[in-house]
């Protein structure tokens, strides 16, 4: 069916126009129309063709090299703004690709990039795409966090800055050398549509250490749709998203920006809080506002953001209406269009978007243009939802992780109704990894994470870490409680990163129940904590005497855990 791009661009403020609904059923035709519109803007023409082949390096870098444009503008607290132009990016990425090729990097090889957002990440990502590798991204945080994911990924090569080498325990032989002195000597790789261009660790997938394949077709279409429609970017425009989660949003935001010849502007919310004027130094075509950025600007009492053409928030984060309204008034953005967006980099980009409304905050959302989807039954049976409430599921879904977003529809609109499971700011909290990271603590007889609803902001939950210290005297437990909490925090920051610290840590002088295979019974721990049983038992003299007896028995038997069958009572 025909798609009129001029008409589509005029209706970006509508929540559910006819063209969006048609794009869901004719995603191929929609992609062809969008690609033709994209190719008509700028020269030389892109090489990629939907459904046929994709040359990412040419379309994202080479095509814009003669424009004199800036690909990345990143803030460094010590050196100020650091810029990377498209011409420089082409040269540096080509040299790095040649250097890596001489070290045995071949098309299709699994290559993991260990960088934060900045010039090194962008150069390495473009070098990886030029070589035709299957790329993965990981932030350089947490030894256990990285080793667990690298083990699951089993990469052939790892790229990182030299000072990050200590994080790669056991994977040092895979580290590539990068000196930047090799001469580029080959053309860029062209991916087949079904060829995997990336294996990404999405925090939206449970468990979070599962690499999710992303095909070249899905990555290119997602970048095209986001660049043209979701963010409305053109050559020279700036896109910024301070505080947006790295693994959830990258490389999708970078690909969408570079495909359109625009500039990705990177800075941290802490930088903005110290100097709010950084956000007004460059006109922003699209500004992603995370709760961290919002709160930083509120604390800094920043002035109006008069250079923002459109701002958006992540739809899956808890919605604090009052904080958002205060921020909109303080920054004088009442007349600036805003939208809700849910980006999943492992799916190629935005999967849910709303119209750009010049109005109060709203919860409107709908499947992104060009996405084939279904509303599945809430009990995860796989059947279509019988009513107007169901789990949003991308199609085809046989090789994809199960859906988790609950949508409601009625009167021609959709609303974001939360998630099927309790999450932290829309993302899965790796409770099993947190407990495993503490297993070798001398005072830890077991650990579990309990999820507690707050009763405040809708969709907001607290994750409480329960640490069992075994049998010990009351005075010892009280005296050591403070230092132990500090040691737990230090361990988690070192092994998993500060992002995965629990909202609260509770210590109990007792043993947890274990299952028949020796694992901590998380369901029992959660039930005992939420009912207050753990608190009562920790102060009950009779139960503490039984705990001491149990400790003596365990010492004698030299056996881990409490040895209690999962069906017994404590």
Coordinates of C-alpha atoms in Angstrom, one line a residue:
X1 CA 0.0 0.0 0.0
X2 CA 1.3 3.5 -0.7
X3 CA 2.7 5.7 2.0
X4 CA 2.9 9.5 1.6
X5 CA 5.9 10.6 3.7
X6 CA 4.9 14.3 3.5
X7 CA 1.6 13.4 5.0
X8 CA 3.2 11.2 7.6
X9 CA 5.6 13.9 8.7
X10 CA 2.7 16.4 9.1
X11 CA 0.9 13.9 11.5
X12 CA 3.7 13.2 13.9
X13 CA 1.7 14.9 16.7
X14 CA -1.2 12.4 16.3
X15 CA -1.3 9.3 18.6
X16 CA -2.8 6.8 16.2
X17 CA -3.1 8.1 12.6
X18 CA -4.1 5.8 9.8
X19 CA -0.6 5.5 8.3
X20 CA 0.8 4.1 11.6
X21 CA -1.8 1.3 11.7
X22 CA -1.2 0.5 8.0
X23 CA 2.6 0.3 8.7
X24 CA 2.0 -2.5 11.2
X25 CA 0.4 -4.7 8.6
X26 CA 2.7 -3.7 5.7
X27 CA 6.0 -3.2 7.4
X28 CA 8.0 -4.0 4.2
X29 CA 6.2 -1.4 2.1
X30 CA 6.6 1.1 4.9
X31 CA 10.3 0.5 5.1
X32 CA 10.7 0.9 1.3
X33 CA 8.9 4.2 1.4
X34 CA 10.9 5.4 4.3
X35 CA 14.2 4.3 2.7
X36 CA 13.3 6.2 -0.5
X37 CA 12.6 9.3 1.5
X38 CA 15.9 8.9 3.3
X39 CA 17.9 8.3 0.1
X40 CA 16.5 11.5 -1.4
X41 CA 18.0 13.6 1.4
X42 CA 21.7 14.2 0.9
X43 CA 24.4 12.7 -1.3
X44 CA 25.9 10.2 -2.1
X45 CA 23.1 7.7 -2.0
X46 CA 23.0 5.1 0.7
X47 CA 24.1 1.6 -0.3
X48 CA 21.6 -0.4 1.9
X49 CA 18.3 -1.7 0.6
X50 CA 15.6 -3.0 2.9
X51 CA 15.3 -6.7 2.5
X52 CA 18.4 -7.0 0.3
X53 CA 21.6 -5.9 1.9
X54 CA 23.1 -3.4 4.4
X55 CA 26.4 -1.6 4.4
X56 CA 26.4 0.1 7.8
X57 CA 29.8 1.7 7.5
X58 CA 29.0 3.4 4.2
X59 CA 25.6 4.6 5.3
X60 CA 26.6 5.8 8.8
X61 CA 30.0 7.2 8.1
X62 CA 31.3 7.4 4.5
X63 CA 28.1 8.9 3.2
X64 CA 28.5 11.9 5.5
X65 CA 32.3 12.3 5.4
X66 CA 32.4 15.2 3.0
X67 CA 29.6 17.1 4.8
X68 CA 32.0 18.6 7.4
X69 CA 29.5 17.5 10.1
X70 CA 30.2 16.3 13.6
X71 CA 29.3 12.7 14.5
X72 CA 29.9 13.0 18.3
X73 CA 30.1 15.8 20.8
X74 CA 31.1 14.6 24.2
X75 CA 31.7 16.5 27.4
X76 CA 34.9 15.8 29.4
X77 CA 35.0 17.6 32.8
X78 CA 38.8 18.1 32.4
X79 CA 39.1 18.9 28.7
X80 CA 35.7 20.4 27.9
X81 CA 33.8 19.5 24.7
X82 CA 35.4 16.7 22.6
X83 CA 34.3 16.5 19.0
X84 CA 34.6 13.8 16.4
X85 CA 33.8 14.7 12.9
X86 CA 32.5 12.3 10.3
X87 CA 35.8 12.6 8.2
X88 CA 37.9 11.9 11.3
X89 CA 35.6 9.1 12.3
X90 CA 36.0 7.5 8.8
X91 CA 39.8 7.7 9.0
X92 CA 40.2 6.4 12.5
X93 CA 37.6 3.6 12.2
X94 CA 39.2 2.5 8.9
X95 CA 42.7 2.4 10.4
X96 CA 41.4 0.5 13.4
X97 CA 39.6 -2.0 11.2
X98 CA 42.8 -2.6 9.2
X99 CA 44.7 -3.1 12.4
X100 CA 42.1 -5.5 13.8
X101 CA 42.0 -7.4 10.5
X102 CA 45.8 -8.0 10.7
X103 CA 45.1 -9.6 14.2
X104 CA 42.6 -12.1 12.7
X105 CA 39.3 -10.3 13.0
X106 CA 37.0 -11.7 10.3
X107 CA 33.4 -11.1 9.2
X108 CA 30.9 -12.9 11.5
X109 CA 33.4 -13.0 14.4
X110 CA 32.0 -12.2 17.8
X111 CA 33.6 -8.9 19.0
X112 CA 32.9 -7.4 22.4
X113 CA 33.4 -3.7 22.9
X114 CA 34.2 -2.7 26.4
X115 CA 33.7 1.1 26.5
X116 CA 31.5 3.8 27.9
X117 CA 29.9 6.3 25.5
X118 CA 32.7 8.4 23.9
X119 CA 35.0 8.7 20.9
X120 CA 36.7 5.3 21.5
X121 CA 33.3 3.5 21.5
X122 CA 32.2 5.2 18.3
X123 CA 35.5 4.5 16.5
X124 CA 35.5 0.9 17.6
X125 CA 31.8 0.3 16.8
X126 CA 32.3 1.7 13.2
X127 CA 35.5 -0.4 12.8
X128 CA 33.6 -3.5 13.9
X129 CA 30.8 -2.8 11.4
X130 CA 33.3 -2.2 8.6
X131 CA 34.8 -5.6 9.2
X132 CA 31.4 -7.3 9.3
X133 CA 31.6 -8.6 12.9
X134 CA 28.8 -9.5 15.2
X135 CA 29.3 -6.9 17.8
X136 CA 28.4 -6.8 21.5
X137 CA 28.6 -3.8 23.9
X138 CA 29.4 -3.9 27.6
X139 CA 30.1 -1.0 30.0
X140 CA 33.5 -1.3 31.8
X141 CA 32.0 -1.9 35.3
X142 CA 32.1 -4.9 37.7
X143 CA 34.4 -7.9 37.4
X144 CA 31.7 -10.4 38.1
X145 CA 29.3 -8.5 35.9
X146 CA 31.7 -8.7 32.9
X147 CA 33.0 -12.2 33.4
X148 CA 29.5 -13.7 33.6
X149 CA 28.5 -12.1 30.4
X150 CA 31.7 -12.7 28.5
X151 CA 31.4 -16.4 29.5
X152 CA 27.9 -16.5 28.1
X153 CA 29.0 -14.6 24.9
X154 CA 32.2 -16.6 24.3
X155 CA 33.7 -13.8 22.0
X156 CA 36.5 -14.3 19.6
X157 CA 37.9 -10.8 20.4
X158 CA 37.5 -8.1 23.0
X159 CA 38.3 -4.4 22.4
X160 CA 38.9 -2.1 25.4
X161 CA 41.1 0.8 26.5
X162 CA 44.4 -0.4 28.0
X163 CA 43.5 0.6 31.6
X164 CA 40.4 -1.6 31.5
X165 CA 42.5 -4.8 31.1
X166 CA 42.2 -5.7 34.9
X167 CA 38.5 -6.1 34.4
X168 CA 39.0 -8.9 31.9
X169 CA 40.1 -11.6 34.3
X170 CA 40.5 -14.8 32.2
X171 CA 39.8 -13.0 28.9
X172 CA 43.1 -11.1 28.5
X173 CA 44.3 -13.2 25.5
X174 CA 41.3 -12.0 23.5
X175 CA 42.2 -8.3 23.9
X176 CA 42.9 -6.5 20.6
X177 CA 45.7 -4.0 20.2
X178 CA 44.9 -0.6 18.8
X179 CA 47.7 1.9 18.0
X180 CA 46.0 3.7 15.0
X181 CA 48.9 3.4 12.7
X182 CA 47.6 0.9 10.2
X183 CA 46.6 2.1 6.7
X184 CA 43.1 1.3 5.5
X185 CA 43.1 -1.1 2.6
X186 CA 39.7 -2.7 2.0
X187 CA 36.0 -1.9 1.5
X188 CA 33.4 -2.1 4.1
X189 CA 31.4 -5.3 4.7
X190 CA 27.8 -5.7 3.4
X191 CA 25.5 -7.7 5.7
X192 CA 22.7 -9.9 4.5
X193 CA 19.3 -9.0 6.0
X194 CA 19.2 -12.0 8.3
X195 CA 22.9 -11.9 9.2
X196 CA 23.4 -11.1 12.9
X197 CA 25.0 -7.7 13.3
X198 CA 25.0 -7.7 17.1
X199 CA 24.6 -9.9 20.2
X200 CA 23.3 -7.5 22.9
X201 CA 22.8 -7.8 26.6
X202 CA 19.4 -6.2 27.2
X203 CA 18.4 -5.2 30.8
X204 CA 14.8 -5.7 29.6
X205 CA 15.4 -9.4 29.1
X206 CA 15.2 -11.9 32.0
X207 CA 17.9 -13.1 32.8
X208 CA 19.9 -10.0 31.9
X209 CA 23.1 -12.0 31.1
X210 CA 21.4 -13.6 28.0
X211 CA 22.8 -12.3 24.7
X212 CA 20.0 -11.4 22.3
X213 CA 20.8 -11.6 18.5
X214 CA 20.0 -8.6 16.4
X215 CA 19.8 -9.0 12.6
X216 CA 21.1 -6.5 10.2
X217 CA 17.6 -5.9 8.8
X218 CA 16.2 -5.1 12.2
X219 CA 19.1 -2.8 13.2
X220 CA 18.9 -0.8 9.9
X221 CA 15.1 -0.5 9.8
X222 CA 15.1 0.5 13.5
X223 CA 17.7 3.2 13.0
X224 CA 15.9 4.5 9.9
X225 CA 12.5 4.8 11.6
X226 CA 14.0 6.3 14.7
X227 CA 16.1 8.8 12.8
X228 CA 13.4 10.0 10.6
X229 CA 10.2 9.7 12.7
X230 CA 10.9 9.0 16.4
X231 CA 13.5 11.7 16.8
X232 CA 13.1 13.7 13.5
X233 CA 16.8 14.1 12.9
X234 CA 18.5 15.7 9.9
X235 CA 22.1 16.5 9.0
X236 CA 23.6 18.7 11.7
X237 CA 20.8 18.1 14.2
X238 CA 21.7 17.1 17.8
X239 CA 20.3 14.2 19.8
X240 CA 21.1 14.0 23.5
X241 CA 19.9 11.5 26.2
X242 CA 21.8 12.1 29.4
X243 CA 21.2 9.3 32.0
X244 CA 19.6 6.9 29.6
X245 CA 20.6 3.4 30.4
X246 CA 23.6 2.3 28.3
X247 CA 22.7 -1.3 27.6
X248 CA 19.0 -0.6 27.0
X249 CA 19.6 2.3 24.5
X250 CA 22.9 1.6 22.8
X251 CA 23.9 1.2 20.0
X252 CA 20.4 2.0 18.8
X253 CA 20.6 5.8 19.6
X254 CA 24.1 6.0 17.9
X255 CA 23.0 4.2 14.8
X256 CA 19.8 6.4 14.4
X257 CA 21.9 9.5 14.8
X258 CA 24.7 8.6 12.4
X259 CA 22.4 7.2 9.7
X260 CA 20.8 10.7 9.4
X261 CA 24.1 12.5 9.5
X262 CA 23.3 14.1 12.8
X263 CA 25.3 14.6 16.0
X264 CA 25.1 12.6 19.2
X265 CA 25.7 14.8 22.2
X266 CA 26.8 13.0 25.3
X267 CA 27.1 14.2 28.8
X268 CA 26.2 12.9 32.2
X269 CA 23.5 14.2 34.5
X270 CA 26.1 15.0 37.1
X271 CA 27.9 17.3 34.6
X272 CA 24.6 19.1 33.9
X273 CA 24.0 19.5 37.6
X274 CA 27.4 21.2 38.0
X275 CA 26.9 23.3 35.0
X276 CA 23.3 23.5 33.7
X277 CA 24.4 25.8 30.9
X278 CA 25.9 22.8 29.1
X279 CA 22.5 21.8 27.8
X280 CA 22.0 25.2 26.2
X281 CA 25.3 25.5 24.3
X282 CA 24.0 23.5 21.3
X283 CA 20.5 23.5 19.9
X284 CA 18.9 20.1 20.5
X285 CA 16.5 18.6 18.0
X286 CA 15.6 15.9 20.4
X287 CA 16.4 15.7 24.2
X288 CA 15.9 12.4 26.1
X289 CA 15.1 13.3 29.7
X290 CA 15.8 10.6 32.3
X291 CA 14.7 10.9 35.9
X292 CA 18.3 11.5 36.8
X293 CA 18.6 14.4 34.4
X294 CA 15.2 15.8 35.5
X295 CA 16.2 15.7 39.2
X296 CA 19.7 17.1 38.5
X297 CA 18.1 20.1 36.8
X298 CA 15.6 20.6 39.6
X299 CA 18.3 20.5 42.2
X300 CA 20.4 23.0 40.2
X301 CA 17.4 25.3 39.8
X302 CA 18.3 25.6 36.1
X303 CA 16.7 28.2 33.9
X304 CA 14.7 27.8 30.7
X305 CA 15.8 25.3 28.0
X306 CA 15.1 27.4 25.0
X307 CA 17.1 25.4 22.5
X308 CA 15.0 22.2 22.7
X309 CA 12.7 21.4 19.8
X310 CA 11.3 18.1 21.2
X311 CA 11.9 16.2 24.4
X312 CA 11.0 12.6 25.3
X313 CA 11.0 10.3 28.3
X314 CA 11.3 6.5 28.6
X315 CA 7.8 5.1 28.9
X316 CA 8.7 2.2 31.1
X317 CA 10.1 4.2 34.0
X318 CA 7.9 5.0 37.0
X319 CA 5.8 8.2 36.3
X320 CA 6.2 10.8 39.1
X321 CA 3.7 13.3 37.8
X322 CA 4.5 16.1 40.3
X323 CA 8.3 15.9 39.6
X324 CA 7.8 16.0 35.9
X325 CA 5.4 18.9 36.1
X326 CA 7.7 20.9 38.3
X327 CA 10.5 20.3 35.8
X328 CA 8.5 21.3 32.8
X329 CA 7.5 24.6 34.5
X330 CA 11.0 25.3 35.7
X331 CA 12.6 24.7 32.3
X332 CA 9.8 26.6 30.5
X333 CA 8.9 23.6 28.2
X334 CA 5.1 23.9 28.4
X335 CA 5.0 24.8 24.7
X336 CA 7.6 22.2 23.5
X337 CA 6.3 18.9 22.1
X338 CA 7.0 15.9 24.3
X339 CA 6.5 12.2 23.7
X340 CA 6.9 8.8 25.4
X341 CA 9.4 6.3 23.9
X342 CA 10.4 2.8 24.8
X343 CA 13.7 1.9 23.2
X344 CA 15.1 -1.7 23.2
X345 CA 18.4 -1.8 21.5
X346 CA 18.2 -5.6 21.2
X347 CA 15.1 -5.1 19.0
X348 CA 16.8 -2.4 16.9
X349 CA 15.5 0.7 18.5
X350 CA 12.1 2.2 19.6
X351 CA 9.4 -0.4 19.9
X352 CA 6.7 1.8 21.5
X353 CA 6.2 5.5 20.8
X354 CA 3.6 8.2 21.2
X355 CA 2.7 11.3 19.3
X356 CA 4.5 14.6 20.1
X357 CA 2.0 16.5 22.2
X358 CA 2.2 20.1 23.1
X359 CA 0.3 19.6 26.3
X360 CA 0.5 18.2 29.8
X361 CA 2.3 14.9 30.5
X362 CA 0.5 11.9 29.2
X363 CA 0.7 8.1 29.2
X364 CA -0.3 7.5 25.6
X365 CA 1.8 5.0 23.7
X366 CA 1.5 2.7 20.7
X367 CA 3.6 0.2 18.8
X368 CA 6.3 2.0 16.8
X369 CA 5.7 2.5 13.1
X370 CA 6.7 -0.4 10.9
X371 CA 6.7 -2.9 13.7
X372 CA 4.7 -6.1 13.4
X373 CA 3.2 -7.0 16.7
X374 CA 0.4 -8.8 18.6
X375 CA -1.4 -8.4 21.9
X376 CA -0.9 -11.7 23.8
X377 CA -2.8 -13.2 26.7
X378 CA -1.6 -12.1 30.1
X379 CA -1.1 -15.6 31.4
X380 CA 1.6 -16.1 28.7
X381 CA -0.2 -19.0 27.0
X382 CA 0.7 -17.5 23.6
X383 CA -2.8 -16.9 22.5
X384 CA -4.2 -13.6 21.5
X385 CA -5.6 -11.4 24.3
X386 CA -9.4 -11.9 24.5
X387 CA -10.0 -8.4 25.8
X388 CA -8.3 -5.1 25.5
X389 CA -5.5 -5.7 27.9
X390 CA -2.5 -7.9 27.0
X391 CA 1.2 -8.3 26.7
X392 CA 2.8 -6.4 23.8
X393 CA 4.7 -8.9 21.7
X394 CA 6.9 -8.2 18.7
X395 CA 6.5 -10.5 15.7
X396 CA 7.9 -12.9 14.7
X397 CA 8.3 -14.0 18.3
X398 CA 9.6 -17.6 18.1
X399 CA 13.3 -16.5 18.5
X400 CA 12.7 -13.5 20.7
X401 CA 12.5 -13.1 24.5
X402 CA 8.9 -13.1 25.8
X403 CA 7.1 -9.8 26.0
X404 CA 6.7 -8.0 29.3
X405 CA 5.0 -4.7 28.6
X406 CA 1.2 -4.6 29.4
X407 CA -0.8 -2.4 27.0
X408 CA -4.5 -1.5 27.2
X409 CA -6.4 -0.3 24.2
X410 CA -9.8 1.4 23.9
X411 CA -11.4 4.1 21.8
X412 CA -8.7 4.0 19.3
X413 CA -5.8 4.6 21.7
X414 CA -3.3 2.7 23.7
X415 CA -2.0 3.2 27.2
X416 CA 1.1 1.9 29.0
X417 CA -0.3 -0.2 31.8
X418 CA 2.9 -1.3 33.4
X419 CA 5.0 -4.5 33.2
X420 CA 4.1 -8.1 33.7
X421 CA 6.7 -8.4 36.5
X422 CA 8.2 -6.1 39.1
X423 CA 11.1 -4.2 37.7
X424 CA 13.5 -1.4 38.6
X425 CA 12.9 1.7 36.5
X426 CA 11.6 -0.6 33.8
X427 CA 14.6 -2.9 33.8
X428 CA 15.2 -6.4 35.3
X429 CA 17.1 -6.4 38.6
X430 CA 19.7 -9.2 38.6
X431 CA 18.8 -10.6 42.0
X432 CA 20.6 -13.9 41.4
X433 CA 23.8 -12.1 40.4
X434 CA 23.6 -9.9 43.5
X435 CA 23.2 -12.9 45.8
X436 CA 26.0 -14.8 44.0
X437 CA 28.4 -11.9 44.4
X438 CA 28.2 -12.1 48.1
X439 CA 28.5 -15.9 48.4
X440 CA 32.1 -15.9 49.5
X441 CA 31.7 -13.4 52.4
X442 CA 32.8 -15.0 55.6
X443 CA 29.7 -13.7 57.5
X444 CA 27.2 -14.6 54.8
X445 CA 25.3 -17.8 55.3
X446 CA 23.0 -17.0 52.4
X447 CA 21.5 -14.0 50.6
X448 CA 18.3 -13.3 48.7
X449 CA 16.5 -10.3 47.2
X450 CA 12.9 -9.4 48.1
X451 CA 10.8 -7.1 46.0
X452 CA 8.6 -4.7 47.9
X453 CA 6.0 -2.4 46.4
X454 CA 6.3 1.2 47.6
X455 CA 2.7 2.3 47.4
X456 CA 3.8 5.7 46.0
X457 CA 4.8 6.3 42.4
X458 CA 3.0 3.8 40.2
X459 CA 5.3 1.0 38.9
X460 CA 7.9 1.7 41.5
X461 CA 9.3 -1.1 43.7
X462 CA 12.1 -1.4 46.2
X463 CA 14.6 -4.2 46.1
X464 CA 15.6 -5.3 49.6
X465 CA 18.7 -7.5 50.0
X466 CA 18.3 -10.0 52.8
X467 CA 21.6 -11.3 54.2
X468 CA 21.6 -14.1 56.7
X469 CA 24.7 -14.2 59.0
X470 CA 24.0 -17.6 60.7
X471 CA 24.3 -18.3 64.4
X472 CA 26.1 -15.7 66.5
X473 CA 25.8 -13.8 69.8
X474 CA 23.5 -10.8 69.8
X475 CA 26.2 -8.4 70.9
X476 CA 28.5 -9.6 68.0
X477 CA 25.7 -9.2 65.5
X478 CA 24.9 -5.6 66.6
X479 CA 28.5 -4.6 66.7
X480 CA 29.3 -5.9 63.2
X481 CA 26.2 -4.8 61.5
X482 CA 27.6 -1.4 60.3
X483 CA 30.9 -2.7 59.0
X484 CA 29.2 -5.6 57.3
X485 CA 26.8 -3.3 55.4
X486 CA 29.8 -1.3 54.2
X487 CA 31.6 -4.4 53.1
X488 CA 28.4 -5.6 51.2
X489 CA 28.2 -2.3 49.4
X490 CA 31.9 -2.3 48.6
X491 CA 31.7 -5.9 47.2
X492 CA 28.7 -5.1 45.0
X493 CA 30.2 -1.9 43.6
X494 CA 33.4 -3.7 42.8
X495 CA 31.8 -6.8 41.3
X496 CA 28.6 -5.6 39.7
X497 CA 28.8 -1.8 39.6
X498 CA 27.0 0.8 41.7
X499 CA 23.9 0.5 39.5
X500 CA 23.0 -2.8 41.1
X501 CA 23.2 -1.8 44.7
X502 CA 19.9 -2.7 46.5
X503 CA 17.6 0.0 47.8
X504 CA 18.0 -1.4 51.3
X505 CA 20.0 -4.1 53.1
X506 CA 18.7 -6.2 56.0
X507 CA 20.8 -8.5 58.2
X508 CA 19.4 -11.4 60.1
X509 CA 21.2 -13.6 62.6
X510 CA 19.8 -16.9 61.4
X511 CA 20.0 -19.4 58.5
X512 CA 17.9 -19.2 55.4
X513 CA 15.8 -22.2 54.2
X514 CA 17.4 -24.1 51.3
X515 CA 15.9 -26.2 48.6
X516 CA 16.8 -29.8 48.1
X517 CA 19.6 -28.9 45.7
X518 CA 21.2 -26.6 48.3
X519 CA 20.1 -23.2 46.9
X520 CA 18.6 -20.5 49.1
X521 CA 14.8 -20.7 48.9
X522 CA 13.9 -17.2 47.6
X523 CA 10.2 -17.7 47.9
X524 CA 10.5 -18.6 51.6
X525 CA 12.8 -15.6 52.2
X526 CA 10.4 -13.2 50.5
X527 CA 7.4 -14.6 52.4
X528 CA 9.1 -14.5 55.7
X529 CA 10.4 -11.0 55.2
X530 CA 7.1 -9.5 54.0
X531 CA 5.1 -11.1 56.8
X532 CA 7.6 -9.8 59.4
X533 CA 8.5 -13.4 60.5
X534 CA 12.3 -12.8 60.0
X535 CA 12.2 -9.8 62.3
X536 CA 10.3 -11.6 65.0
X537 CA 12.5 -14.6 64.8
X538 CA 15.7 -12.5 65.0
X539 CA 14.6 -11.2 68.4
X540 CA 13.0 -14.3 69.8
X541 CA 15.2 -16.0 72.5
X542 CA 13.8 -19.4 71.8
X543 CA 14.4 -19.2 68.0
X544 CA 17.9 -17.8 68.6
X545 CA 18.7 -20.8 70.8
X546 CA 17.5 -23.1 68.1
X547 CA 19.6 -21.2 65.6
X548 CA 22.7 -21.6 67.8
X549 CA 22.0 -25.3 68.1
X550 CA 21.7 -25.5 64.4
X551 CA 25.0 -23.7 63.9
X552 CA 26.7 -26.3 66.2
X553 CA 25.3 -29.1 64.2
X554 CA 26.4 -27.6 60.9
X555 CA 29.9 -27.1 62.3
X556 CA 30.0 -30.7 63.4
X557 CA 28.7 -32.0 60.1
X558 CA 30.8 -29.6 58.1
X559 CA 27.9 -29.2 55.6
X560 CA 26.7 -26.0 53.9
X561 CA 23.2 -24.7 54.5
X562 CA 20.7 -25.6 57.1
X563 CA 19.8 -29.1 55.7
X564 CA 16.1 -28.4 56.1
X565 CA 13.9 -29.9 53.4
X566 CA 12.0 -27.3 51.4
X567 CA 8.7 -28.4 52.8
X568 CA 9.7 -28.2 56.5
X569 CA 8.7 -25.2 58.7
X570 CA 11.1 -22.9 60.6

